[in-house]
PDB file of C-alpha atoms in Angstrom:
ATOM      1  CA  UNK A 210      24.775  -8.611   9.750  1.00  0.00           C
ATOM      2  CA  UNK A 211      22.064  -9.134  12.651  1.00  0.00           C
ATOM      3  CA  UNK A 212      18.603  -9.553  10.974  1.00  0.00           C
ATOM      4  CA  UNK A 213      15.039 -10.618  11.917  1.00  0.00           C
ATOM      5  CA  UNK A 214      12.788 -12.516   9.449  1.00  0.00           C
ATOM      6  CA  UNK A 215       8.572 -11.456  10.307  1.00  0.00           C
ATOM      7  CA  UNK A 216       6.381 -14.137   9.431  1.00  0.00           C
ATOM      8  CA  UNK A 217       2.614 -14.003   8.955  1.00  0.00           C
ATOM      9  CA  UNK A 218       1.966 -17.736   9.140  1.00  0.00           C
ATOM     10  CA  UNK A 219      -1.404 -17.048   6.816  1.00  0.00           C
ATOM     11  CA  UNK A 220       0.427 -15.550   4.139  1.00  0.00           C
ATOM     12  CA  UNK A 221      -1.129 -16.933   1.045  1.00  0.00           C
ATOM     13  CA  UNK A 222       1.128 -18.323  -1.186  1.00  0.00           C
ATOM     14  CA  UNK A 223       3.805 -19.600   0.906  1.00  0.00           C
ATOM     15  CA  UNK A 224       3.942 -23.125   3.089  1.00  0.00           C
ATOM     16  CA  UNK A 225       6.002 -24.278   5.967  1.00  0.00           C
ATOM     17  CA  UNK A 226       8.175 -26.229   3.514  1.00  0.00           C
ATOM     18  CA  UNK A 227       8.970 -22.870   1.514  1.00  0.00           C
ATOM     19  CA  UNK A 228       9.598 -20.992   4.820  1.00  0.00           C
ATOM     20  CA  UNK A 229      12.212 -23.452   6.052  1.00  0.00           C
ATOM     21  CA  UNK A 230      13.830 -22.919   3.055  1.00  0.00           C
ATOM     22  CA  UNK A 231      13.930 -19.083   2.808  1.00  0.00           C
ATOM     23  CA  UNK A 232      14.915 -19.167   6.387  1.00  0.00           C
ATOM     24  CA  UNK A 233      18.193 -21.666   5.453  1.00  0.00           C
ATOM     25  CA  UNK A 234      19.208 -19.533   2.483  1.00  0.00           C
ATOM     26  CA  UNK A 235      18.768 -16.391   4.877  1.00  0.00           C
ATOM     27  CA  UNK A 236      20.889 -17.620   7.361  1.00  0.00           C
ATOM     28  CA  UNK A 237      23.833 -18.107   4.860  1.00  0.00           C
ATOM     29  CA  UNK A 238      23.850 -14.315   4.342  1.00  0.00           C
ATOM     30  CA  UNK A 239      22.692 -12.714   7.703  1.00  0.00           C
ATOM     31  CA  UNK A 240      22.849 -13.667  11.735  1.00  0.00           C
ATOM     32  CA  UNK A 241      18.904 -14.501  11.630  1.00  0.00           C
ATOM     33  CA  UNK A 242      16.111 -14.927  13.848  1.00  0.00           C
ATOM     34  CA  UNK A 243      12.565 -15.365  12.877  1.00  0.00           C
ATOM     35  CA  UNK A 244       9.424 -14.210  14.538  1.00  0.00           C
ATOM     36  CA  UNK A 245       5.698 -15.111  13.795  1.00  0.00           C
ATOM     37  CA  UNK A 246       3.058 -12.713  13.827  1.00  0.00           C
ATOM     38  CA  UNK A 247      -0.035 -13.841  16.093  1.00  0.00           C
ATOM     39  CA  UNK A 248      -2.509 -11.304  15.833  1.00  0.00           C
ATOM     40  CA  UNK A 249      -3.469  -7.952  13.791  1.00  0.00           C
ATOM     41  CA  UNK A 250      -0.678  -5.012  14.663  1.00  0.00           C
ATOM     42  CA  UNK A 251       1.691  -7.875  15.722  1.00  0.00           C
ATOM     43  CA  UNK A 252       4.154  -7.275  13.060  1.00  0.00           C
ATOM     44  CA  UNK A 253       4.381  -3.587  13.767  1.00  0.00           C
ATOM     45  CA  UNK A 254       5.455  -4.472  17.410  1.00  0.00           C
ATOM     46  CA  UNK A 255       8.254  -7.349  16.350  1.00  0.00           C
ATOM     47  CA  UNK A 256       9.593  -4.327  14.138  1.00  0.00           C
ATOM     48  CA  UNK A 257       9.646  -1.658  16.713  1.00  0.00           C
ATOM     49  CA  UNK A 258      11.326  -4.307  18.892  1.00  0.00           C
ATOM     50  CA  UNK A 259      14.159  -5.160  16.351  1.00  0.00           C
ATOM     51  CA  UNK A 260      14.862  -1.745  15.911  1.00  0.00           C
ATOM     52  CA  UNK A 261      15.067  -0.752  19.534  1.00  0.00           C
ATOM     53  CA  UNK A 262      17.568  -3.764  19.815  1.00  0.00           C
ATOM     54  CA  UNK A 263      19.835  -2.618  17.150  1.00  0.00           C
ATOM     55  CA  UNK A 264      18.965  -5.069  14.545  1.00  0.00           C
ATOM     56  CA  UNK A 265      20.129  -4.132  11.111  1.00  0.00           C
ATOM     57  CA  UNK A 266      17.651  -6.007   8.715  1.00  0.00           C
ATOM     58  CA  UNK A 267      14.195  -6.610   8.914  1.00  0.00           C
ATOM     59  CA  UNK A 268      12.895  -9.010   6.637  1.00  0.00           C
ATOM     60  CA  UNK A 269       9.169  -9.741   5.843  1.00  0.00           C
ATOM     61  CA  UNK A 270       7.278 -12.791   4.621  1.00  0.00           C
ATOM     62  CA  UNK A 271       3.928 -11.730   4.150  1.00  0.00           C
ATOM     63  CA  UNK A 272       1.478  -9.829   1.904  1.00  0.00           C
ATOM     64  CA  UNK A 273       1.329  -5.899   2.113  1.00  0.00           C
ATOM     65  CA  UNK A 274      -0.728  -5.898   5.143  1.00  0.00           C
ATOM     66  CA  UNK A 275       2.491  -7.497   6.498  1.00  0.00           C
ATOM     67  CA  UNK A 276       4.728  -5.033   5.301  1.00  0.00           C
ATOM     68  CA  UNK A 277       2.678  -1.855   5.831  1.00  0.00           C
ATOM     69  CA  UNK A 278       2.585  -2.763   9.894  1.00  0.00           C
ATOM     70  CA  UNK A 279       6.722  -3.380   9.629  1.00  0.00           C
ATOM     71  CA  UNK A 280       6.906  -0.146   8.545  1.00  0.00           C
ATOM     72  CA  UNK A 281       4.737   1.694  10.708  1.00  0.00           C
ATOM     73  CA  UNK A 282       6.756  -0.287  13.702  1.00  0.00           C
ATOM     74  CA  UNK A 283      10.370   0.777  12.505  1.00  0.00           C
ATOM     75  CA  UNK A 284       8.745   4.788  12.050  1.00  0.00           C
ATOM     76  CA  UNK A 285       7.325   4.253  15.498  1.00  0.00           C
ATOM     77  CA  UNK A 286      10.582   3.237  16.741  1.00  0.00           C
ATOM     78  CA  UNK A 287      12.349   6.391  15.028  1.00  0.00           C
ATOM     79  CA  UNK A 288      10.163   8.711  16.524  1.00  0.00           C
ATOM     80  CA  UNK A 289      10.366   7.412  19.832  1.00  0.00           C
ATOM     81  CA  UNK A 290      14.027   8.442  19.940  1.00  0.00           C
ATOM     82  CA  UNK A 291      14.406  11.448  17.241  1.00  0.00           C
ATOM     83  CA  UNK A 292      14.610  14.784  18.759  1.00  0.00           C
ATOM     84  CA  UNK A 293      12.650  16.042  15.697  1.00  0.00           C
ATOM     85  CA  UNK A 294      10.183  13.289  15.644  1.00  0.00           C
ATOM     86  CA  UNK A 295      10.965  12.740  11.965  1.00  0.00           C
ATOM     87  CA  UNK A 296      12.235   9.462  10.684  1.00  0.00           C
ATOM     88  CA  UNK A 297      15.664   8.890   9.438  1.00  0.00           C
ATOM     89  CA  UNK A 298      16.614   6.168   7.053  1.00  0.00           C
ATOM     90  CA  UNK A 299      20.073   5.656   8.045  1.00  0.00           C
ATOM     91  CA  UNK A 300      18.688   5.159  11.748  1.00  0.00           C
ATOM     92  CA  UNK A 301      16.621   2.431  10.961  1.00  0.00           C
ATOM     93  CA  UNK A 302      16.950  -0.879   9.906  1.00  0.00           C
ATOM     94  CA  UNK A 303      16.662  -1.841   6.255  1.00  0.00           C
ATOM     95  CA  UNK A 304      13.686  -3.727   4.848  1.00  0.00           C
ATOM     96  CA  UNK A 305      13.564  -6.700   2.794  1.00  0.00           C
ATOM     97  CA  UNK A 306      10.486  -7.594   1.627  1.00  0.00           C
ATOM     98  CA  UNK A 307       9.547 -11.236   0.319  1.00  0.00           C
ATOM     99  CA  UNK A 308       6.683 -11.492  -1.693  1.00  0.00           C
ATOM    100  CA  UNK A 309       4.100 -13.927   0.133  1.00  0.00           C
ATOM    101  CA  UNK A 310       0.365 -12.373  -0.205  1.00  0.00           C
ATOM    102  CA  UNK A 311      -1.846 -12.384  -2.781  1.00  0.00           C
ATOM    103  CA  UNK A 312      -0.691  -9.286  -4.754  1.00  0.00           C
ATOM    104  CA  UNK A 313       2.384  -7.890  -3.393  1.00  0.00           C
ATOM    105  CA  UNK A 314       2.178  -4.475  -4.755  1.00  0.00           C
ATOM    106  CA  UNK A 315       4.863  -2.867  -2.660  1.00  0.00           C
ATOM    107  CA  UNK A 316       7.548  -5.910  -3.519  1.00  0.00           C
ATOM    108  CA  UNK A 317       6.581  -5.725  -7.238  1.00  0.00           C
ATOM    109  CA  UNK A 318       6.849  -2.058  -7.310  1.00  0.00           C
ATOM    110  CA  UNK A 319      10.645  -2.422  -6.043  1.00  0.00           C
ATOM    111  CA  UNK A 320      11.374  -4.471  -9.136  1.00  0.00           C
ATOM    112  CA  UNK A 321      10.702  -7.716  -7.402  1.00  0.00           C
ATOM    113  CA  UNK A 322       9.319 -10.946  -8.692  1.00  0.00           C
ATOM    114  CA  UNK A 323       5.772 -12.079  -8.173  1.00  0.00           C
ATOM    115  CA  UNK A 324       7.049 -15.747  -6.879  1.00  0.00           C
ATOM    116  CA  UNK A 325       8.166 -15.562  -3.346  1.00  0.00           C
ATOM    117  CA  UNK A 326      11.023 -17.889  -4.509  1.00  0.00           C
ATOM    118  CA  UNK A 327      12.495 -15.634  -7.027  1.00  0.00           C
ATOM    119  CA  UNK A 328      11.918 -12.634  -4.780  1.00  0.00           C
ATOM    120  CA  UNK A 329      14.077 -14.272  -2.271  1.00  0.00           C
ATOM    121  CA  UNK A 330      16.807 -14.905  -4.553  1.00  0.00           C
ATOM    122  CA  UNK A 331      16.913 -11.411  -5.701  1.00  0.00           C
ATOM    123  CA  UNK A 332      16.839 -10.390  -1.900  1.00  0.00           C
ATOM    124  CA  UNK A 333      19.888 -12.285  -1.468  1.00  0.00           C
ATOM    125  CA  UNK A 334      21.615 -11.102  -4.219  1.00  0.00           C
ATOM    126  CA  UNK A 335      21.033  -7.472  -3.148  1.00  0.00           C
ATOM    127  CA  UNK A 336      22.257  -8.277   0.322  1.00  0.00           C
ATOM    128  CA  UNK A 337      25.547  -9.635  -0.998  1.00  0.00           C
ATOM    129  CA  UNK A 338      26.165  -7.208  -3.283  1.00  0.00           C
ATOM    130  CA  UNK A 339      25.355  -4.414  -0.729  1.00  0.00           C
ATOM    131  CA  UNK A 340      22.173  -2.959  -2.829  1.00  0.00           C
ATOM    132  CA  UNK A 341      19.742  -1.028  -1.625  1.00  0.00           C
ATOM    133  CA  UNK A 342      17.752   2.355  -2.467  1.00  0.00           C
ATOM    134  CA  UNK A 343      15.951   5.074  -0.178  1.00  0.00           C
ATOM    135  CA  UNK A 344      12.444   5.645  -0.520  1.00  0.00           C
ATOM    136  CA  UNK A 345       9.831   7.891   0.597  1.00  0.00           C
ATOM    137  CA  UNK A 346       6.578   7.228   2.118  1.00  0.00           C
ATOM    138  CA  UNK A 347       3.275   8.382   2.509  1.00  0.00           C
ATOM    139  CA  UNK A 348       1.826   9.395   6.081  1.00  0.00           C
ATOM    140  CA  UNK A 349      -2.205   9.654   6.397  1.00  0.00           C
ATOM    141  CA  UNK A 350      -2.443  11.592   9.765  1.00  0.00           C
ATOM    142  CA  UNK A 351      -0.786   9.386  12.262  1.00  0.00           C
ATOM    143  CA  UNK A 352      -0.066   6.377   9.655  1.00  0.00           C
ATOM    144  CA  UNK A 353       2.604   5.257   7.218  1.00  0.00           C
ATOM    145  CA  UNK A 354       1.764   3.846   3.929  1.00  0.00           C
ATOM    146  CA  UNK A 355       4.030   2.491   1.350  1.00  0.00           C
ATOM    147  CA  UNK A 356       2.446   2.602  -1.863  1.00  0.00           C
ATOM    148  CA  UNK A 357      -1.559   3.579  -1.951  1.00  0.00           C
ATOM    149  CA  UNK A 358      -4.238   5.103   0.186  1.00  0.00           C
ATOM    150  CA  UNK A 359      -7.704   5.318  -0.851  1.00  0.00           C
ATOM    151  CA  UNK A 360     -10.891   7.557   0.021  1.00  0.00           C
ATOM    152  CA  UNK A 361     -14.112   6.552  -0.739  1.00  0.00           C
ATOM    153  CA  UNK A 362     -14.970   4.173  -3.684  1.00  0.00           C
ATOM    154  CA  UNK A 363     -11.965   1.936  -3.702  1.00  0.00           C
ATOM    155  CA  UNK A 364     -11.757   1.602   0.140  1.00  0.00           C
ATOM    156  CA  UNK A 365     -15.102   0.652   0.149  1.00  0.00           C
ATOM    157  CA  UNK A 366     -14.622  -2.016  -2.668  1.00  0.00           C
ATOM    158  CA  UNK A 367     -11.581  -3.145  -0.418  1.00  0.00           C
ATOM    159  CA  UNK A 368     -13.502  -3.520   2.624  1.00  0.00           C
ATOM    160  CA  UNK A 369     -16.319  -5.806   0.729  1.00  0.00           C
ATOM    161  CA  UNK A 370     -13.691  -7.841  -0.392  1.00  0.00           C
ATOM    162  CA  UNK A 371     -12.218  -8.379   3.208  1.00  0.00           C
ATOM    163  CA  UNK A 372     -16.093  -9.371   4.508  1.00  0.00           C
ATOM    164  CA  UNK A 373     -15.901 -11.978   1.598  1.00  0.00           C
ATOM    165  CA  UNK A 374     -12.546 -13.200   2.628  1.00  0.00           C
ATOM    166  CA  UNK A 375     -13.746 -13.625   6.189  1.00  0.00           C
ATOM    167  CA  UNK A 376     -16.736 -15.938   4.942  1.00  0.00           C
ATOM    168  CA  UNK A 377     -13.805 -18.060   3.136  1.00  0.00           C
ATOM    169  CA  UNK A 378     -13.811 -16.638  -0.178  1.00  0.00           C
ATOM    170  CA  UNK A 379     -10.536 -16.532  -1.729  1.00  0.00           C
ATOM    171  CA  UNK A 380      -8.781 -13.389  -3.481  1.00  0.00           C
ATOM    172  CA  UNK A 381      -9.023 -13.248  -6.994  1.00  0.00           C
ATOM    173  CA  UNK A 382      -9.477 -10.447  -9.605  1.00  0.00           C
ATOM    174  CA  UNK A 383     -12.765 -11.950  -9.916  1.00  0.00           C
ATOM    175  CA  UNK A 384     -13.728 -11.292  -6.789  1.00  0.00           C
ATOM    176  CA  UNK A 385     -12.231  -7.613  -6.610  1.00  0.00           C
ATOM    177  CA  UNK A 386     -13.995  -7.013 -10.140  1.00  0.00           C
ATOM    178  CA  UNK A 387     -17.620  -7.996  -8.725  1.00  0.00           C
ATOM    179  CA  UNK A 388     -17.101  -6.499  -5.282  1.00  0.00           C
ATOM    180  CA  UNK A 389     -16.748  -3.183  -7.532  1.00  0.00           C
ATOM    181  CA  UNK A 390     -19.466  -3.769  -9.191  1.00  0.00           C
ATOM    182  CA  UNK A 391     -21.794  -4.268  -6.624  1.00  0.00           C
ATOM    183  CA  UNK A 392     -20.340  -1.449  -4.630  1.00  0.00           C
ATOM    184  CA  UNK A 393     -20.474   0.908  -7.238  1.00  0.00           C
ATOM    185  CA  UNK A 394     -24.011   0.079  -8.383  1.00  0.00           C
ATOM    186  CA  UNK A 395     -25.766  -1.072  -5.116  1.00  0.00           C
ATOM    187  CA  UNK A 396     -23.822   0.653  -2.082  1.00  0.00           C
ATOM    188  CA  UNK A 397     -22.523   4.361  -3.548  1.00  0.00           C
ATOM    189  CA  UNK A 398     -24.174   7.924  -3.528  1.00  0.00           C
ATOM    190  CA  UNK A 399     -23.012   8.362  -6.848  1.00  0.00           C
ATOM    191  CA  UNK A 400     -24.998  11.177  -7.400  1.00  0.00           C
ATOM    192  CA  UNK A 401     -23.933  13.814  -4.446  1.00  0.00           C
ATOM    193  CA  UNK A 402     -19.955  13.886  -4.632  1.00  0.00           C
ATOM    194  CA  UNK A 403     -19.097  15.015  -0.888  1.00  0.00           C
ATOM    195  CA  UNK A 404     -15.302  15.147  -0.977  1.00  0.00           C
ATOM    196  CA  UNK A 405     -12.863  17.674  -1.186  1.00  0.00           C
ATOM    197  CA  UNK A 406      -9.201  18.278  -1.645  1.00  0.00           C
ATOM    198  CA  UNK A 407      -7.619  21.073   0.548  1.00  0.00           C
ATOM    199  CA  UNK A 408      -4.075  22.257  -0.105  1.00  0.00           C
ATOM    200  CA  UNK A 409      -1.818  25.230   1.440  1.00  0.00           C
ATOM    201  CA  UNK A 410      -2.291  28.078  -0.088  1.00  0.00           C
ATOM    202  CA  UNK A 411      -4.543  26.789  -2.960  1.00  0.00           C
ATOM    203  CA  UNK A 412      -8.803  26.611  -3.401  1.00  0.00           C
ATOM    204  CA  UNK A 413     -10.170  23.729  -2.133  1.00  0.00           C
ATOM    205  CA  UNK A 414     -11.137  21.387  -5.193  1.00  0.00           C
ATOM    206  CA  UNK A 415     -14.819  19.934  -3.946  1.00  0.00           C
ATOM    207  CA  UNK A 416     -17.693  17.897  -5.091  1.00  0.00           C
ATOM    208  CA  UNK A 417     -15.112  14.979  -5.711  1.00  0.00           C
ATOM    209  CA  UNK A 418     -16.855  11.455  -5.742  1.00  0.00           C
ATOM    210  CA  UNK A 419     -13.875   8.923  -4.622  1.00  0.00           C
ATOM    211  CA  UNK A 420      -9.936   9.576  -4.440  1.00  0.00           C
ATOM    212  CA  UNK A 421      -7.138   7.676  -5.272  1.00  0.00           C
ATOM    213  CA  UNK A 422      -3.272   8.752  -3.255  1.00  0.00           C
ATOM    214  CA  UNK A 423      -0.629   7.103  -4.643  1.00  0.00           C
ATOM    215  CA  UNK A 424       2.941   7.266  -3.198  1.00  0.00           C
ATOM    216  CA  UNK A 425       4.406   4.904  -6.053  1.00  0.00           C
ATOM    217  CA  UNK A 426       3.160   3.380  -9.432  1.00  0.00           C
ATOM    218  CA  UNK A 427       1.313   1.037 -10.044  1.00  0.00           C
ATOM    219  CA  UNK A 428      -1.763   1.256  -7.904  1.00  0.00           C
ATOM    220  CA  UNK A 429      -2.378  -1.830  -8.241  1.00  0.00           C
ATOM    221  CA  UNK A 430      -2.505  -5.564  -9.971  1.00  0.00           C
ATOM    222  CA  UNK A 431      -4.663  -7.566 -11.709  1.00  0.00           C
ATOM    223  CA  UNK A 432      -2.657 -10.841 -11.969  1.00  0.00           C
ATOM    224  CA  UNK A 433       0.255  -9.528 -14.053  1.00  0.00           C
ATOM    225  CA  UNK A 434      -1.470  -6.649 -15.138  1.00  0.00           C
ATOM    226  CA  UNK A 435      -0.668  -2.934 -13.734  1.00  0.00           C
ATOM    227  CA  UNK A 436      -3.587  -0.646 -12.949  1.00  0.00           C
ATOM    228  CA  UNK A 437      -2.160   3.070 -12.902  1.00  0.00           C
ATOM    229  CA  UNK A 438      -4.211   5.927 -11.913  1.00  0.00           C
ATOM    230  CA  UNK A 439      -1.420   7.730 -11.689  1.00  0.00           C
ATOM    231  CA  UNK A 440       1.623   6.741 -13.922  1.00  0.00           C
ATOM    232  CA  UNK A 441       4.063   9.441 -12.773  1.00  0.00           C
ATOM    233  CA  UNK A 442       3.949   8.528  -8.844  1.00  0.00           C
ATOM    234  CA  UNK A 443       7.166   7.582  -7.562  1.00  0.00           C
ATOM    235  CA  UNK A 444       9.145   6.726  -4.388  1.00  0.00           C
ATOM    236  CA  UNK A 445      11.120   9.423  -5.114  1.00  0.00           C
ATOM    237  CA  UNK A 446       8.727  12.462  -5.322  1.00  0.00           C
ATOM    238  CA  UNK A 447       5.603  13.490  -3.577  1.00  0.00           C
ATOM    239  CA  UNK A 448       2.168  11.945  -3.136  1.00  0.00           C
ATOM    240  CA  UNK A 449      -0.025  11.650  -6.515  1.00  0.00           C
ATOM    241  CA  UNK A 450      -3.809  12.497  -6.390  1.00  0.00           C
ATOM    242  CA  UNK A 451      -6.513  11.318  -8.771  1.00  0.00           C
ATOM    243  CA  UNK A 452     -10.037  12.150  -7.994  1.00  0.00           C
ATOM    244  CA  UNK A 453     -13.402  11.671 -10.052  1.00  0.00           C
ATOM    245  CA  UNK A 454     -15.292  14.632  -9.510  1.00  0.00           C
ATOM    246  CA  UNK A 455     -18.514  12.407 -10.546  1.00  0.00           C
ATOM    247  CA  UNK A 456     -19.224   8.745 -10.596  1.00  0.00           C
ATOM    248  CA  UNK A 457     -21.370   8.629 -13.775  1.00  0.00           C
ATOM    249  CA  UNK A 458     -21.661   5.503 -15.501  1.00  0.00           C
ATOM    250  CA  UNK A 459     -19.951   6.157 -18.688  1.00  0.00           C
ATOM    251  CA  UNK A 460     -17.118   8.821 -17.471  1.00  0.00           C
ATOM    252  CA  UNK A 461     -16.154   5.974 -14.813  1.00  0.00           C
ATOM    253  CA  UNK A 462     -16.055   3.476 -17.255  1.00  0.00           C
ATOM    254  CA  UNK A 463     -14.017   5.694 -19.648  1.00  0.00           C
ATOM    255  CA  UNK A 464     -11.729   6.581 -16.757  1.00  0.00           C
ATOM    256  CA  UNK A 465     -11.320   2.717 -15.784  1.00  0.00           C
ATOM    257  CA  UNK A 466     -10.342   2.159 -19.455  1.00  0.00           C
ATOM    258  CA  UNK A 467      -7.491   4.490 -19.422  1.00  0.00           C
ATOM    259  CA  UNK A 468      -6.247   3.246 -15.976  1.00  0.00           C
ATOM    260  CA  UNK A 469      -6.017  -0.520 -17.732  1.00  0.00           C
ATOM    261  CA  UNK A 470      -4.470   0.842 -20.827  1.00  0.00           C
ATOM    262  CA  UNK A 471      -0.764   0.161 -21.603  1.00  0.00           C
ATOM    263  CA  UNK A 472       0.107   4.002 -21.621  1.00  0.00           C
ATOM    264  CA  UNK A 473      -2.285   5.353 -19.030  1.00  0.00           C
ATOM    265  CA  UNK A 474      -3.081   9.161 -18.902  1.00  0.00           C
ATOM    266  CA  UNK A 475      -6.343   9.611 -17.680  1.00  0.00           C
ATOM    267  CA  UNK A 476      -7.830  12.794 -18.488  1.00  0.00           C
ATOM    268  CA  UNK A 477     -11.488  14.455 -18.561  1.00  0.00           C
ATOM    269  CA  UNK A 478     -13.764  16.998 -16.960  1.00  0.00           C
ATOM    270  CA  UNK A 479     -14.510  14.708 -14.335  1.00  0.00           C
ATOM    271  CA  UNK A 480     -10.825  13.967 -13.658  1.00  0.00           C
ATOM    272  CA  UNK A 481      -8.668  15.462 -10.817  1.00  0.00           C
ATOM    273  CA  UNK A 482      -5.117  14.854 -10.820  1.00  0.00           C
ATOM    274  CA  UNK A 483      -2.287  16.397  -8.606  1.00  0.00           C
ATOM    275  CA  UNK A 484       1.206  15.525  -8.705  1.00  0.00           C
ATOM    276  CA  UNK A 485       4.037  15.438  -6.310  1.00  0.00           C
ATOM    277  CA  UNK A 486       2.163  16.883  -3.744  1.00  0.00           C
ATOM    278  CA  UNK A 487       3.812  17.341  -0.064  1.00  0.00           C
ATOM    279  CA  UNK A 488       0.863  17.657   1.886  1.00  0.00           C
ATOM    280  CA  UNK A 489      -2.861  18.171   1.427  1.00  0.00           C
ATOM    281  CA  UNK A 490      -6.188  16.974   3.202  1.00  0.00           C
ATOM    282  CA  UNK A 491      -9.364  15.510   2.279  1.00  0.00           C
ATOM    283  CA  UNK A 492     -12.292  16.696   3.883  1.00  0.00           C
ATOM    284  CA  UNK A 493     -16.131  14.979   3.166  1.00  0.00           C
ATOM    285  CA  UNK A 494     -19.249  15.986   4.630  1.00  0.00           C
ATOM    286  CA  UNK A 495     -20.067  12.581   5.515  1.00  0.00           C
ATOM    287  CA  UNK A 496     -18.186   9.699   6.562  1.00  0.00           C
ATOM    288  CA  UNK A 497     -16.234   8.117   3.735  1.00  0.00           C
ATOM    289  CA  UNK A 498     -14.712   4.450   3.553  1.00  0.00           C
ATOM    290  CA  UNK A 499     -10.676   4.737   3.961  1.00  0.00           C
ATOM    291  CA  UNK A 500      -7.683   2.409   3.204  1.00  0.00           C
ATOM    292  CA  UNK A 501      -3.876   1.960   3.206  1.00  0.00           C
ATOM    293  CA  UNK A 502      -1.937  -0.166   1.158  1.00  0.00           C
ATOM    294  CA  UNK A 503      -5.176  -2.044   0.860  1.00  0.00           C
ATOM    295  CA  UNK A 504      -6.084  -2.568   4.373  1.00  0.00           C
ATOM    296  CA  UNK A 505      -9.133  -1.169   5.530  1.00  0.00           C
ATOM    297  CA  UNK A 506      -9.327   1.047   7.957  1.00  0.00           C
ATOM    298  CA  UNK A 507     -12.847   2.239   8.772  1.00  0.00           C
ATOM    299  CA  UNK A 508     -14.683   5.366   7.720  1.00  0.00           C
ATOM    300  CA  UNK A 509     -13.100   9.050   8.033  1.00  0.00           C
ATOM    301  CA  UNK A 510     -14.643  12.259   7.134  1.00  0.00           C
ATOM    302  CA  UNK A 511     -11.431  13.897   7.197  1.00  0.00           C
ATOM    303  CA  UNK A 512      -7.688  12.749   6.649  1.00  0.00           C
ATOM    304  CA  UNK A 513      -4.466  14.888   6.529  1.00  0.00           C
ATOM    305  CA  UNK A 514      -1.711  13.257   4.108  1.00  0.00           C
ATOM    306  CA  UNK A 515       1.947  14.215   4.238  1.00  0.00           C
ATOM    307  CA  UNK A 516       4.825  12.902   2.000  1.00  0.00           C
ATOM    308  CA  UNK A 517       8.014  11.838   4.073  1.00  0.00           C
ATOM    309  CA  UNK A 518      10.692  11.916   1.745  1.00  0.00           C
ATOM    310  CA  UNK A 519      13.870   9.339   2.176  1.00  0.00           C
ATOM    311  CA  UNK A 520      12.291   7.931   4.933  1.00  0.00           C
ATOM    312  CA  UNK A 521      13.257   3.960   4.382  1.00  0.00           C
ATOM    313  CA  UNK A 522      15.737   1.649   3.617  1.00  0.00           C
ATOM    314  CA  UNK A 523      15.157  -0.922   1.270  1.00  0.00           C
ATOM    315  CA  UNK A 524      16.780  -4.052  -0.307  1.00  0.00           C
ATOM    316  CA  UNK A 525      16.215  -4.455  -4.112  1.00  0.00           C
TER     317      UNK A 525
END
C-alpha cells in the first residue's frame, strides 16, 4: 500500500524524535513518503496531490486544523474528477489520523486515545487488520468539516484564543475559559439576537444568539472531559444543531452546565435543537464569527450547510 504522512512540524504534542519513531513504525506496514506542511492550506494541496497520484492512504500528524485541510484536499480531488461533483469514499485515499494537536477532537471522536503514541499503535493495528469505516462529513458553503462548526459566540471565542496564541500563549482549558468569559461579558451583543435558521419546507427559526453545528459527538473536550451540546450527533447521520435564542446569564449558565453533565440533554425555552438535518442555512442581520473544526474563518452573514453521507474512509 502506498501512503503519505502529512506532518505539521508545529504540532504541539510531538517532537522530532517521536516523528521519526512514527515514520519507522508506518514503514513496517506501508510504502511511505513523508511530506511537511510549510504554510496555511499546504496540507490540502498535499492531500489533493496524493489523490491525483493514486496514493491509497493519507496519514496526518497534527491537530484538527491539519485534518480539516487534508479532508478538504481529498474532497477537492474527487470533485475535480467526478461527473456529478460529489465525493465517493471508494475513489479516495483512506485517512488515518495520529493525534498531534492540543485537543484532537476528530481523532478522539473516532475512538483513538489522546496520546499520539497510543493512537499510532491503534492505527497500525487497524492497517494490519484492514479495519476501517466510512463516515459522513459536513459542508459549509464550499468547505468541508469533520466534527463541528460554529456561528456566533463559540467562533468568536476561538478567534480570541487564536489571537492569544499568536502572542505566545499556550492553548489550555484555562485559556479557553477565560476567553469565553471575556467574549461573553465584554464583546457580545447579547440583547439583540440576530441569527435565523432556514430549512427547506419549514418556517424559519429566528432571533437566535449563537449556533453550534455538529457532525459527531462530542463537540469538543476540556482535557479528558467531553462537552456535548448535541449528544446524539453521529458520523452516520446528518447534522445536529443547537442554538440559543437568548444569551442571558442565567439561561446560558444553565445550558453550559447541561453540556458538562454526565448525561447531557440541553433543554429549555431558550434552546433550539435540530437532529439529523440534511441541509439548512444560517443567516444573520449582522456579521457573525464563523468557525469550522476549531479554525476561525472570519465573519459571515450567511452560510449554507449540507450533510455529505458516506464521504470518507478512515482507519480506526
